PDB file of C-alpha atoms in Angstrom:
ATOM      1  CA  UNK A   1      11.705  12.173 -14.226  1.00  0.00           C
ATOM      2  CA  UNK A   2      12.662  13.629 -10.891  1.00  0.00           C
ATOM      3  CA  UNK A   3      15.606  12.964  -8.538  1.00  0.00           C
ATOM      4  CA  UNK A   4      14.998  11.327  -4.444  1.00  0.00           C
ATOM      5  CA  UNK A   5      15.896  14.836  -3.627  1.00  0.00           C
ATOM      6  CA  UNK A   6      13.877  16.805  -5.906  1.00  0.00           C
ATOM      7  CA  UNK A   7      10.857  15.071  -4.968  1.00  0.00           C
ATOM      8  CA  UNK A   8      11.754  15.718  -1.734  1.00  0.00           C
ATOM      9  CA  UNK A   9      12.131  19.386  -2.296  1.00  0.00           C
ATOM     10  CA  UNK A  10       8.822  19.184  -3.735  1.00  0.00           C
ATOM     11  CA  UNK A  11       7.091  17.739  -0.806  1.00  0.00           C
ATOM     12  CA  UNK A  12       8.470  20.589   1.251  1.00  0.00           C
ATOM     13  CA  UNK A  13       6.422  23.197  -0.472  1.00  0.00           C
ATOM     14  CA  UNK A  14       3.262  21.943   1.054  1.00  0.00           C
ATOM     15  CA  UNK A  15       4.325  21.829   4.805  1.00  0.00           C
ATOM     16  CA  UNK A  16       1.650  22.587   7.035  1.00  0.00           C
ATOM     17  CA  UNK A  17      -1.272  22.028   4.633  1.00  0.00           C
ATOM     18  CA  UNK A  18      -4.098  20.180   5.138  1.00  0.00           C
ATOM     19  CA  UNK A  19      -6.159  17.316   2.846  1.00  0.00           C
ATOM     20  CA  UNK A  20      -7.834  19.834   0.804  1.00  0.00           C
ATOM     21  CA  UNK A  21      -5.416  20.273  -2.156  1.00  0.00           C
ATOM     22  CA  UNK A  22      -4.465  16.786  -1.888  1.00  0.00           C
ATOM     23  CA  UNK A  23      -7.861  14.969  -1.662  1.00  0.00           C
ATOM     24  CA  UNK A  24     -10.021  17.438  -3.898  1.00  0.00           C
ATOM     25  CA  UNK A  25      -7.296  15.941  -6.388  1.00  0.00           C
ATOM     26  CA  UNK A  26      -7.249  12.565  -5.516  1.00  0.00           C
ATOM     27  CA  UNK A  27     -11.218  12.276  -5.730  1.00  0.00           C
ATOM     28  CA  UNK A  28     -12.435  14.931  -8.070  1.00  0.00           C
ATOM     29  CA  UNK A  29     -14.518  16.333  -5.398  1.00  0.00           C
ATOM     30  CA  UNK A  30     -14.340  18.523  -2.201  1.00  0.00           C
ATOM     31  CA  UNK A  31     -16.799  15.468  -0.377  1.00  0.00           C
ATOM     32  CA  UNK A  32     -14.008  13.694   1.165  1.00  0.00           C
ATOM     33  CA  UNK A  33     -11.394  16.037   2.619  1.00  0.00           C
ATOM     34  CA  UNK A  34     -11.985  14.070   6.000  1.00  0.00           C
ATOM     35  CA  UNK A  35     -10.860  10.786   4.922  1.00  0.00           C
ATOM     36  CA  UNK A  36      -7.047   9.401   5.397  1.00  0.00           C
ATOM     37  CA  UNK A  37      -4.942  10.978   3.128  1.00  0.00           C
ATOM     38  CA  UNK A  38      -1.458  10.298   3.703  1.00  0.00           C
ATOM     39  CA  UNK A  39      -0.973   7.918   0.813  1.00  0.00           C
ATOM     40  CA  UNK A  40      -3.090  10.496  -1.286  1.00  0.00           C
ATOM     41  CA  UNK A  41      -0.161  12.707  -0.411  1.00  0.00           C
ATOM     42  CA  UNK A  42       2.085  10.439  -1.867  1.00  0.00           C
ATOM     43  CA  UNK A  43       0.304   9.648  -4.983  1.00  0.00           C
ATOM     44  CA  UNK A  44      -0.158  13.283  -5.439  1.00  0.00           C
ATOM     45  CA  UNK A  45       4.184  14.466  -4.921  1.00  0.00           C
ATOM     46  CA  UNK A  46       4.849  11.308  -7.005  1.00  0.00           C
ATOM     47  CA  UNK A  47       2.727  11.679  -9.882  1.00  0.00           C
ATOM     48  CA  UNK A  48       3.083  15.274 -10.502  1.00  0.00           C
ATOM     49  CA  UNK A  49       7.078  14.396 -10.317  1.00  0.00           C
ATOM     50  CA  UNK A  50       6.343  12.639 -13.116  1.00  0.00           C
ATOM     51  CA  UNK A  51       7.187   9.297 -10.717  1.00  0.00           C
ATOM     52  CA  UNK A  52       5.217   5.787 -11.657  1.00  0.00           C
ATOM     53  CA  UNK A  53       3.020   5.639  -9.246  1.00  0.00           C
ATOM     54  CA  UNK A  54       0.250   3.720  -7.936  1.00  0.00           C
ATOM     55  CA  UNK A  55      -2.733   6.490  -7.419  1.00  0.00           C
ATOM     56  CA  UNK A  56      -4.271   5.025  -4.798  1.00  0.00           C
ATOM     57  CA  UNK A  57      -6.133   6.313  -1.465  1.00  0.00           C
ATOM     58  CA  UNK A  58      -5.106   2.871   0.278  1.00  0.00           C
ATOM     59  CA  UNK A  59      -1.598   1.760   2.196  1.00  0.00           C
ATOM     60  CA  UNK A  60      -1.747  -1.510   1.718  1.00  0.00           C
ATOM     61  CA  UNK A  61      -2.855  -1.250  -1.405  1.00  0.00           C
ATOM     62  CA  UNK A  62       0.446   1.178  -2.241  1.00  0.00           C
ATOM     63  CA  UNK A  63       2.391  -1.544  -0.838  1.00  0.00           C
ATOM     64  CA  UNK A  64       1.567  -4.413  -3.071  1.00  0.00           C
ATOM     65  CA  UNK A  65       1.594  -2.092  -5.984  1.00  0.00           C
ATOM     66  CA  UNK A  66       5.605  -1.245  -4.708  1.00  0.00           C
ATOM     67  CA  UNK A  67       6.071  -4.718  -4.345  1.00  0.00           C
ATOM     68  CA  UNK A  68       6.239  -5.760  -7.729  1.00  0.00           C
ATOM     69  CA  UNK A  69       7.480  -2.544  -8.979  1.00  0.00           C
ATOM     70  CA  UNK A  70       9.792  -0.794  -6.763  1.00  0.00           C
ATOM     71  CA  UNK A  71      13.092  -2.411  -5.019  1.00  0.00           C
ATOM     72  CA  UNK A  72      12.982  -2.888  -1.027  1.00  0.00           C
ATOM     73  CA  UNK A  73      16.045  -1.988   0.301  1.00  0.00           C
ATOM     74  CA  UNK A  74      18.238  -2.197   3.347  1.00  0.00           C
ATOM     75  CA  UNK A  75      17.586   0.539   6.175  1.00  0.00           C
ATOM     76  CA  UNK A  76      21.232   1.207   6.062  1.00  0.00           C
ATOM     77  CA  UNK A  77      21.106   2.113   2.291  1.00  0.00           C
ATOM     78  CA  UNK A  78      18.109   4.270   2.762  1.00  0.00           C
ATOM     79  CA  UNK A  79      18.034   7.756   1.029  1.00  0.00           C
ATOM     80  CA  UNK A  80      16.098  11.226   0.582  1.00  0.00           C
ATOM     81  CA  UNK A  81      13.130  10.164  -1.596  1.00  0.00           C
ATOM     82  CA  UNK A  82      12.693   6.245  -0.396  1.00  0.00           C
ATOM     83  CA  UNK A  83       9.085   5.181   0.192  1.00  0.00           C
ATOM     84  CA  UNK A  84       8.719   3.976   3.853  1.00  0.00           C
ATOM     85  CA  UNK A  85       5.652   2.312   4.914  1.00  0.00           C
ATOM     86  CA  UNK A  86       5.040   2.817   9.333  1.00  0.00           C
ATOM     87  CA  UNK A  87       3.796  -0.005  11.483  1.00  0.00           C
ATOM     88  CA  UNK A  88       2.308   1.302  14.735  1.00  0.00           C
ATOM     89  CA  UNK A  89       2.860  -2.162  16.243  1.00  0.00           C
ATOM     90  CA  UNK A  90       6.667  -1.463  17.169  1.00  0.00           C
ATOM     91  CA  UNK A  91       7.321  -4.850  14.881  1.00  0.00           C
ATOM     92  CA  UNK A  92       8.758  -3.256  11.410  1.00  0.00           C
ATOM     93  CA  UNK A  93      12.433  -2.563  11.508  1.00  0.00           C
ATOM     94  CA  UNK A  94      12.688  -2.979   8.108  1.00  0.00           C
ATOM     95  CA  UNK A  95      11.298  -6.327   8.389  1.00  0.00           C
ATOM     96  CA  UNK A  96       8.404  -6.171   6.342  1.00  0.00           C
ATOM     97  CA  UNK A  97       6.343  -7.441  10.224  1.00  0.00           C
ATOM     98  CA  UNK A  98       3.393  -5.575  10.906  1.00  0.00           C
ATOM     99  CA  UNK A  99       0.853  -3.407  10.002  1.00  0.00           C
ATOM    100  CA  UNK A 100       0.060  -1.012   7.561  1.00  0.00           C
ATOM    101  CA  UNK A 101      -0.768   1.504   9.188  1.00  0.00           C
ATOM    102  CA  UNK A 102       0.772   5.190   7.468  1.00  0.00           C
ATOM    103  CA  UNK A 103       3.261   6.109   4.400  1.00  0.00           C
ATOM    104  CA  UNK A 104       5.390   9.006   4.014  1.00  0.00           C
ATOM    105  CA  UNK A 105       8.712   9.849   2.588  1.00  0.00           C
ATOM    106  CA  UNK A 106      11.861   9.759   4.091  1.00  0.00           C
ATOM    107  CA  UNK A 107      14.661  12.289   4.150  1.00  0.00           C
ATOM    108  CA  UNK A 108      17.374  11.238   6.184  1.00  0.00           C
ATOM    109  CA  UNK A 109      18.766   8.298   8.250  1.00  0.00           C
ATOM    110  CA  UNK A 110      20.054   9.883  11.305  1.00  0.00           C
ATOM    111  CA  UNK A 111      21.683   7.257  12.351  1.00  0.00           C
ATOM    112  CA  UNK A 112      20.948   6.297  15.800  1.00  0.00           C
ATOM    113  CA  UNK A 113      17.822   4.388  15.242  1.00  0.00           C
ATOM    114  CA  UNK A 114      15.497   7.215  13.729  1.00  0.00           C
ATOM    115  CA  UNK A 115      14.563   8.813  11.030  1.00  0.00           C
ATOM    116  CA  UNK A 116      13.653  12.518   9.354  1.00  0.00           C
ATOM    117  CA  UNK A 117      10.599  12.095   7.044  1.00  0.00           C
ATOM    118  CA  UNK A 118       7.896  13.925   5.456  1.00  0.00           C
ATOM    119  CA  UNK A 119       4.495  12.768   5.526  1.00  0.00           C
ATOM    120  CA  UNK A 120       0.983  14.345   4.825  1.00  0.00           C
ATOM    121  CA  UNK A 121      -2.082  13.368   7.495  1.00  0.00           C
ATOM    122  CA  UNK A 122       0.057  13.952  10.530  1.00  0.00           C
ATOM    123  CA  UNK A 123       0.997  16.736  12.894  1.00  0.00           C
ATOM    124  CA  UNK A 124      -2.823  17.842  13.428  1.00  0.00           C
ATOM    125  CA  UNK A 125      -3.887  16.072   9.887  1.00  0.00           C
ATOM    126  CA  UNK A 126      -1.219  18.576   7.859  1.00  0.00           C
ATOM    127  CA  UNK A 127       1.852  17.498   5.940  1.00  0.00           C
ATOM    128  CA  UNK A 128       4.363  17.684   8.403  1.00  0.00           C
ATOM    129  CA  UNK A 129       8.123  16.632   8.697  1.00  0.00           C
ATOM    130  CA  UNK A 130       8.389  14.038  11.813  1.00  0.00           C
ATOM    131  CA  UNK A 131      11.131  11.967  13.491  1.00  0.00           C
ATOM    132  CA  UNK A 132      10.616   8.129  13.565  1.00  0.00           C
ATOM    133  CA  UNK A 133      11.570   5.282  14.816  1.00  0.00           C
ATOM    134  CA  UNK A 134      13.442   2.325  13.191  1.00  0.00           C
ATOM    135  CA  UNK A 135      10.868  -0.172  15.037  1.00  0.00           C
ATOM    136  CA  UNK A 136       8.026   1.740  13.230  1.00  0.00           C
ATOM    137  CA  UNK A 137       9.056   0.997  10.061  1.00  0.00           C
ATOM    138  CA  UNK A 138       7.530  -1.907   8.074  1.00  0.00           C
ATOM    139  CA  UNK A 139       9.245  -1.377   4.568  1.00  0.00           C
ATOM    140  CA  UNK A 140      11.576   0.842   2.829  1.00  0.00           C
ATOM    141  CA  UNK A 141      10.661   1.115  -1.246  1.00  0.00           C
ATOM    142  CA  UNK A 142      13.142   2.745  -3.748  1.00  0.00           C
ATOM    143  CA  UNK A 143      11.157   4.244  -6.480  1.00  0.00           C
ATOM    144  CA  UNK A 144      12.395   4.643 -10.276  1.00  0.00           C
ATOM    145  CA  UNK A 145      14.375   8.090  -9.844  1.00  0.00           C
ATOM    146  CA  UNK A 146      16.790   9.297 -11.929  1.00  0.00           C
ATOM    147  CA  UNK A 147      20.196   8.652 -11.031  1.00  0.00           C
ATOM    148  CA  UNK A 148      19.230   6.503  -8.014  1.00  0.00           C
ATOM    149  CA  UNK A 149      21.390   3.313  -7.038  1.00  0.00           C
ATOM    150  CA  UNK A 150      20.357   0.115  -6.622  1.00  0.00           C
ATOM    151  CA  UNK A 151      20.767  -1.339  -3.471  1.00  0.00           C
ATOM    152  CA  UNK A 152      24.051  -3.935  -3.882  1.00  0.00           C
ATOM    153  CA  UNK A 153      22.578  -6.249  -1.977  1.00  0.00           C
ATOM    154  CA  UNK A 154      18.711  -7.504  -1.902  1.00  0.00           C
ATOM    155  CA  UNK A 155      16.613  -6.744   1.309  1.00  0.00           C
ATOM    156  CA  UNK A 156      15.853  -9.218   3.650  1.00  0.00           C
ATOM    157  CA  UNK A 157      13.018 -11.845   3.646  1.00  0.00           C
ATOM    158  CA  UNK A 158       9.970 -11.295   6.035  1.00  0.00           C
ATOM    159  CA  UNK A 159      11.304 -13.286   9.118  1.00  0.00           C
ATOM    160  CA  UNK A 160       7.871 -15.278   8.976  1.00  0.00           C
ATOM    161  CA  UNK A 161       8.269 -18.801   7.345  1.00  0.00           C
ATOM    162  CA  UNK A 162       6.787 -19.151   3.893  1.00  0.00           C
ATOM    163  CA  UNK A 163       2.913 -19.482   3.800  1.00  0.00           C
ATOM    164  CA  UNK A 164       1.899 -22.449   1.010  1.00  0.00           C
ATOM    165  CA  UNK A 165      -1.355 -22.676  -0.532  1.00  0.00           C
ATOM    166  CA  UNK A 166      -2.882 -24.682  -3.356  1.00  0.00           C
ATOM    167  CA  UNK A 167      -5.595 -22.191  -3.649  1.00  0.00           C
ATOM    168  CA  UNK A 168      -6.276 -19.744  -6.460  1.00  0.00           C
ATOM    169  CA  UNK A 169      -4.092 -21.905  -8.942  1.00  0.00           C
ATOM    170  CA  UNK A 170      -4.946 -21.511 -13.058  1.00  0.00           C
ATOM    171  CA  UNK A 171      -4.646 -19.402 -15.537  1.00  0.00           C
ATOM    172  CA  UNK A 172      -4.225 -15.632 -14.479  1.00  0.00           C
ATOM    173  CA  UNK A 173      -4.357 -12.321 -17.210  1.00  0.00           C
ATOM    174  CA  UNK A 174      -1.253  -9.579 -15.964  1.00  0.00           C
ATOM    175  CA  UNK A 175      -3.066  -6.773 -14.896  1.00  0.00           C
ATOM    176  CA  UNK A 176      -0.286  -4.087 -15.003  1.00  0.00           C
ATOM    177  CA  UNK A 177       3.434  -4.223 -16.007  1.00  0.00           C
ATOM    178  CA  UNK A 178       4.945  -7.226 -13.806  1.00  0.00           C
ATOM    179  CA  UNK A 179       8.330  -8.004 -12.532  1.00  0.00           C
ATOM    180  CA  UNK A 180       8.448 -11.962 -12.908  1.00  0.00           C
ATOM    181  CA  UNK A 181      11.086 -12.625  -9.976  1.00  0.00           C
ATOM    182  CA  UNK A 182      13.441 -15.797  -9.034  1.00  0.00           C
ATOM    183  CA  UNK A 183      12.192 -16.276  -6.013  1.00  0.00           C
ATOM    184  CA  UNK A 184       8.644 -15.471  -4.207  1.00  0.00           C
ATOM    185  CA  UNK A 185       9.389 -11.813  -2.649  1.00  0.00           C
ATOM    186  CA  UNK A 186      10.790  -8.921  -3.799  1.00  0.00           C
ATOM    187  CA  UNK A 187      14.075  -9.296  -2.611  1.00  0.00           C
ATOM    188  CA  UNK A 188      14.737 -11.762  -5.543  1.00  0.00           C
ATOM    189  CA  UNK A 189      16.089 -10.672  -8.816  1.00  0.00           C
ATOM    190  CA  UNK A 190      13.744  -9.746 -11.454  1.00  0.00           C
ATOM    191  CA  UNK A 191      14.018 -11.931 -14.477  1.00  0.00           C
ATOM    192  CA  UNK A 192      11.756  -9.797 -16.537  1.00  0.00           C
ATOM    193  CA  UNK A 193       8.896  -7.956 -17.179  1.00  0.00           C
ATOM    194  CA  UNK A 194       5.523  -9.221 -18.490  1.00  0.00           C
ATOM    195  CA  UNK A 195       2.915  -6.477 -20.383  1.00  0.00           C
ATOM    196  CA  UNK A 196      -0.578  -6.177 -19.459  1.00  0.00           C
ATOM    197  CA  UNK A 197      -2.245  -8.602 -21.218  1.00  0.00           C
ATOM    198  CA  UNK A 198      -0.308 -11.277 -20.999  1.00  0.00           C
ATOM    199  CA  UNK A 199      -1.657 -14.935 -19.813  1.00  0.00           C
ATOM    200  CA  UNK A 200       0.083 -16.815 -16.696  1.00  0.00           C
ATOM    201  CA  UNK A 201      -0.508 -20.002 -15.399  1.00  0.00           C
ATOM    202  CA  UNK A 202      -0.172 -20.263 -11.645  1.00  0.00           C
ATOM    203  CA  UNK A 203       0.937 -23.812 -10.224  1.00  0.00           C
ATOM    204  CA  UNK A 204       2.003 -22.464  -6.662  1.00  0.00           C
ATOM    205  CA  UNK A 205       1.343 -20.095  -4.317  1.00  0.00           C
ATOM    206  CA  UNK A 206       3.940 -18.455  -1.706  1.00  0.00           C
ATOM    207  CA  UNK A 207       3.879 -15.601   0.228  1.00  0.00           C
ATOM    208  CA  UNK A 208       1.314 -13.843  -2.230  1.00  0.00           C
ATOM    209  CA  UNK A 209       3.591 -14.388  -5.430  1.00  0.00           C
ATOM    210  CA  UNK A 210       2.503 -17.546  -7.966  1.00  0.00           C
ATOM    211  CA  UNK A 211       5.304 -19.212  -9.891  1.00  0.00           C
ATOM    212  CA  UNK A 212       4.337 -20.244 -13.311  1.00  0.00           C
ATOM    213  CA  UNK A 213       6.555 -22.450 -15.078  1.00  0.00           C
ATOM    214  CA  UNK A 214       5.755 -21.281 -18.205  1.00  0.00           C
ATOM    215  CA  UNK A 215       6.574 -17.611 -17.129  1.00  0.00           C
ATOM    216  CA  UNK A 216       9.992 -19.099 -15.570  1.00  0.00           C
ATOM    217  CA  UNK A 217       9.452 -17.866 -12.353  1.00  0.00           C
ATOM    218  CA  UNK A 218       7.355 -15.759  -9.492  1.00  0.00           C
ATOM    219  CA  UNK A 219       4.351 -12.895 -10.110  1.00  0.00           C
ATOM    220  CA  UNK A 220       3.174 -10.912  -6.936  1.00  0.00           C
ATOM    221  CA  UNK A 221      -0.853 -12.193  -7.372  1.00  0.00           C
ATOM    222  CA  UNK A 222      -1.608  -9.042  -6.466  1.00  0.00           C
ATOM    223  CA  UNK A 223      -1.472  -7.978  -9.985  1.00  0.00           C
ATOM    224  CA  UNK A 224      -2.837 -11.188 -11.487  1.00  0.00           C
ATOM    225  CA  UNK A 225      -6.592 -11.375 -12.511  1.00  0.00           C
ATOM    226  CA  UNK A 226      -8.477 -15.133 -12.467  1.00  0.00           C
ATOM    227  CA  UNK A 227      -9.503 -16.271 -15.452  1.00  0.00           C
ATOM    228  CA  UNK A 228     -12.853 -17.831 -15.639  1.00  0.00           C
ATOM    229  CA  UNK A 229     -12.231 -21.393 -14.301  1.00  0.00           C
ATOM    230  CA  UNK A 230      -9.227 -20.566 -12.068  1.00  0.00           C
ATOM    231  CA  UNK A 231      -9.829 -22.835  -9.341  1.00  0.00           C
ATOM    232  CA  UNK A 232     -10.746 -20.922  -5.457  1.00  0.00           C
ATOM    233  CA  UNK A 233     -10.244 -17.514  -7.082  1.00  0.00           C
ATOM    234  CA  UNK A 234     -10.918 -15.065  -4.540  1.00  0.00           C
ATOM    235  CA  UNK A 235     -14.229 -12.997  -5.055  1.00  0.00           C
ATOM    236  CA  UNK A 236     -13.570  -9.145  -5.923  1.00  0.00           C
ATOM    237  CA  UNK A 237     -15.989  -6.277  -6.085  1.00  0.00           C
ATOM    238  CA  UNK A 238     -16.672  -4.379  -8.903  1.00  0.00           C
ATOM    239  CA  UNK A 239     -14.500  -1.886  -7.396  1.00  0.00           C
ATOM    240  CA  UNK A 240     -12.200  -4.444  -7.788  1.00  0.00           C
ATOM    241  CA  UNK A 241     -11.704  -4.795  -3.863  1.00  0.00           C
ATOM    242  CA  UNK A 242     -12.083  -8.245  -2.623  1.00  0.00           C
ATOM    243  CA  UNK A 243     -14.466  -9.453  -0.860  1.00  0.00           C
ATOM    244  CA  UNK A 244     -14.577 -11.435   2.093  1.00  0.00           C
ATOM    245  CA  UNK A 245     -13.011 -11.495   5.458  1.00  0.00           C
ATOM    246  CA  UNK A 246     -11.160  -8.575   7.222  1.00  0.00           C
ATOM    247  CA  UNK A 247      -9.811  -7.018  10.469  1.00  0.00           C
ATOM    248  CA  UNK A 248     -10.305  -3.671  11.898  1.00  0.00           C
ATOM    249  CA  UNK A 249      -6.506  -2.162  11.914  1.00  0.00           C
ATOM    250  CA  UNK A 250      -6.846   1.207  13.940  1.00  0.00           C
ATOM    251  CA  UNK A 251      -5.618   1.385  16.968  1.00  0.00           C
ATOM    252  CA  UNK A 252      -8.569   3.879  17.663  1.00  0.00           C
ATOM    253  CA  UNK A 253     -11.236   1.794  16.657  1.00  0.00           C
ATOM    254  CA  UNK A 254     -13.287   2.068  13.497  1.00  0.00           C
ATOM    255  CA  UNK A 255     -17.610   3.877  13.069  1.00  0.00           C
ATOM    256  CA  UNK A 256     -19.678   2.134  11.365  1.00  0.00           C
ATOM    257  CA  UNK A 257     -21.749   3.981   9.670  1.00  0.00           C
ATOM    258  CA  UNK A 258     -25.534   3.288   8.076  1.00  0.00           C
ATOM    259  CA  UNK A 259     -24.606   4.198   4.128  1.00  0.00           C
ATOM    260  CA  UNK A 260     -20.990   4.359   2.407  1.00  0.00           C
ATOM    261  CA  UNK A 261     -19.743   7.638   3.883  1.00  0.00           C
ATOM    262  CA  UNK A 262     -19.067  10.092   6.428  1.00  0.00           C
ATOM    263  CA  UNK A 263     -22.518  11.525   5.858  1.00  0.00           C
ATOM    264  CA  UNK A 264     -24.073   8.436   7.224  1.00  0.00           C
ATOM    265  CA  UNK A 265     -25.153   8.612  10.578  1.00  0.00           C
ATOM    266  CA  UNK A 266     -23.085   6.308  12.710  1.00  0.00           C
ATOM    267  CA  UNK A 267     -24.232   2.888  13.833  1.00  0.00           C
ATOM    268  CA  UNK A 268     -21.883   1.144  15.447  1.00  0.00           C
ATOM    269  CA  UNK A 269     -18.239   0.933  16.727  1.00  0.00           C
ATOM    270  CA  UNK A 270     -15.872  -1.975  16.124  1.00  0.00           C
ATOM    271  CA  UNK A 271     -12.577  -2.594  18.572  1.00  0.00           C
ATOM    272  CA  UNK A 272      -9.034  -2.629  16.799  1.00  0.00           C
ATOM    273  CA  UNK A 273      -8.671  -6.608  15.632  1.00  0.00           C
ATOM    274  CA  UNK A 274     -12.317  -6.800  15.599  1.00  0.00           C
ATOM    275  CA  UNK A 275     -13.210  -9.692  12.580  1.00  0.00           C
ATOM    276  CA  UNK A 276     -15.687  -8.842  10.078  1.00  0.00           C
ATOM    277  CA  UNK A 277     -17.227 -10.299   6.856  1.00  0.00           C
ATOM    278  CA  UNK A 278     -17.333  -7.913   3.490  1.00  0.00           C
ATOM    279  CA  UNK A 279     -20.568  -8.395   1.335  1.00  0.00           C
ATOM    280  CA  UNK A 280     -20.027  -5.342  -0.810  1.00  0.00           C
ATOM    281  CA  UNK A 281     -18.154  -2.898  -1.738  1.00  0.00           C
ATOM    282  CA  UNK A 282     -19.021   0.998  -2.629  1.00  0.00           C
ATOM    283  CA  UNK A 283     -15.734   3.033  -3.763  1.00  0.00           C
ATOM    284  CA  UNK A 284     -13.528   2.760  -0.160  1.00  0.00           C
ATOM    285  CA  UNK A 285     -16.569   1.431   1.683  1.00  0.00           C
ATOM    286  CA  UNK A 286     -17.340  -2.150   2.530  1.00  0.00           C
ATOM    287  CA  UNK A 287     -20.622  -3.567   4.364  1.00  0.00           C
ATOM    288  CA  UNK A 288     -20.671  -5.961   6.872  1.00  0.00           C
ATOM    289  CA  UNK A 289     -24.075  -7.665   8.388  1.00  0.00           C
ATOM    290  CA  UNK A 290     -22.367  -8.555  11.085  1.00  0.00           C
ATOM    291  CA  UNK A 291     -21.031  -5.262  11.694  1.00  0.00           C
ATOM    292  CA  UNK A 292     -24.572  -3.904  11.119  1.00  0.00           C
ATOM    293  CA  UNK A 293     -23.547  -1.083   8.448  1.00  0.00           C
ATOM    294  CA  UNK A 294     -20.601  -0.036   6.382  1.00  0.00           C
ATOM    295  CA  UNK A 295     -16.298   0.656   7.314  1.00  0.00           C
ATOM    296  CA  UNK A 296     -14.113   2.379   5.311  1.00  0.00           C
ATOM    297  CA  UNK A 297     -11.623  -0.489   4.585  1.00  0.00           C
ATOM    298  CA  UNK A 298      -8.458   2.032   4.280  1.00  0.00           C
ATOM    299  CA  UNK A 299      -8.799   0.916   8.436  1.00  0.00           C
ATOM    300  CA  UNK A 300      -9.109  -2.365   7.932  1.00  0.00           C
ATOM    301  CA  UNK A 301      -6.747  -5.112   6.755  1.00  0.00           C
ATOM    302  CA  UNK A 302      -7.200  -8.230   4.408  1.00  0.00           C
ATOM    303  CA  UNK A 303      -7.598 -11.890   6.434  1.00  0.00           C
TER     304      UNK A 303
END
């Protein structure tokens, strides 16, 4: 496994290139070089660093996948190699406010508020190294490098108060290897680690993580699958996307288009913040009546 910095030294190599070696990759297929690709990017320094990695196309997505598997750590103990998911909103420092909006890697803290980072999808849609802002910064995620230290202390909370729901609660399957936590975030201690496989029964709901006493303690639900009978389980597609309600999070606005793909002639064009209802899913594509055709939901946000 790779160090922060040799990753880093990896990433350098592609400077100035665009989706093509990143997204034929990522998709099998030369179809989609247009589509966001700056977590693609990641996936694709990660994995061939021999990093665990989610491969995923999605930010949010990556996020929730880092959640449960990577640590979040102070800005002030950042270093080369750390995961940092951007919020255009000018809410994140470090708070975990926000939204997901970009990912990239960073390379140094500079110390007065911003910092050096290398990102694909940027600069002209290349992989680019950019300066950034401590306010544009939603999360910073340590991955599993060798040699790297821990943070001493855990990261801060999200400032937001706790969010409590009796929904979804029953028995849940472990999707992926899970970090069963002492408190509901990931700026608890992890207590251990449950296999694939392995049944949990979900009696509260906080902040996206279920406790289960059984477990002795908190699972991000993000990696938790309803069994049949699990009461107000949320409805996923066969993608395994959920389904259901969403926002439009581009600060451009978002096509809609008459078929899932670029291909499709457009139909529509939806506001940033603009609410809409998914029926369906097809690969990164979700329909909406209301919306009269199909988004790509990596521009659009869950709730």
């Amino acid at each position: 496994m790779a160090t922060g910095n040799q990753v880093i030294n990896y990433a350098r190599q592609f400077l100035g290139e665009s989706s093509a070696r990143f997204s034929d990759w990522y998709y099998g297929s030369q179809k989609y070089r247009a589509w966001a690709w700056c977590n693609v990017f990641v996936s694709y320094v990660l994995q061939h660093c021999g990093v665990n990695f989610q491969k995923t196309a999605y930010v949010p997505a990556a996020e929730s996948w880092m959640d449960s598997h990577y640590k979040w750590v102070k800005m002030s103990e950042a270093q080369p190699g750390d995961v940092i998911i951007f919020c255009w909103s000018g809410e994140g420092n470090n708070s975990g406010r926000g939204s997901r909006d970009h990912i990239g890697f960073l390379i140094a803290n500079n110390g007065n508020g911003t910092f050096t980072t290398i990102e694909g999808n940027t600069s002209g849609s290349r992989v680019a190294i950019r300066t950034r802002s401590a306010k544009n910064i939603r999360k910073i995620f340590r991955p599993t490098y060798d040699g790297a230290s821990a943070p001493s202390t855990p990261a801060p909370a999200p400032a937001p108060a706790p969010q409590v729901s009796n929904k979804g609660l029953g028995l849940y399957t472990v999707t992926a290897p899970l970090n069963c936590r002492s408190g509901a975030g990931t700026g608890f201690p992890v207590i251990r680690t449950y296999p694939a496989g392995t049944p949990i029964r979900v009696l509260k709901i906080e902040n996206n993580f279920g406790y289960s006493s059984g477990a002795g303690g908190w699972l991000c639900m993000d990696f938790l699958r309803p069994q049949s009978g699990t009461a107000s389980a949320p409805a996923v597609s066969s993608s395994g996307r959920p389904l259901g309600m969403y926002h439009v999070n581009a600060a451009g606005g978002l096509n809609v288009r008459s078929g899932p793909g670029t291909g499709y002639r457009r139909v529509n064009f939806l506001k940033n913040g603009t609410p809409l209802r998914i029926l369906k899913v097809s690969g990164d594509w979700g329909y909406s009546k209301g919306a009269g055709g199909w988004v790509h939901l990596g521009y659009c946000r869950r709730g």
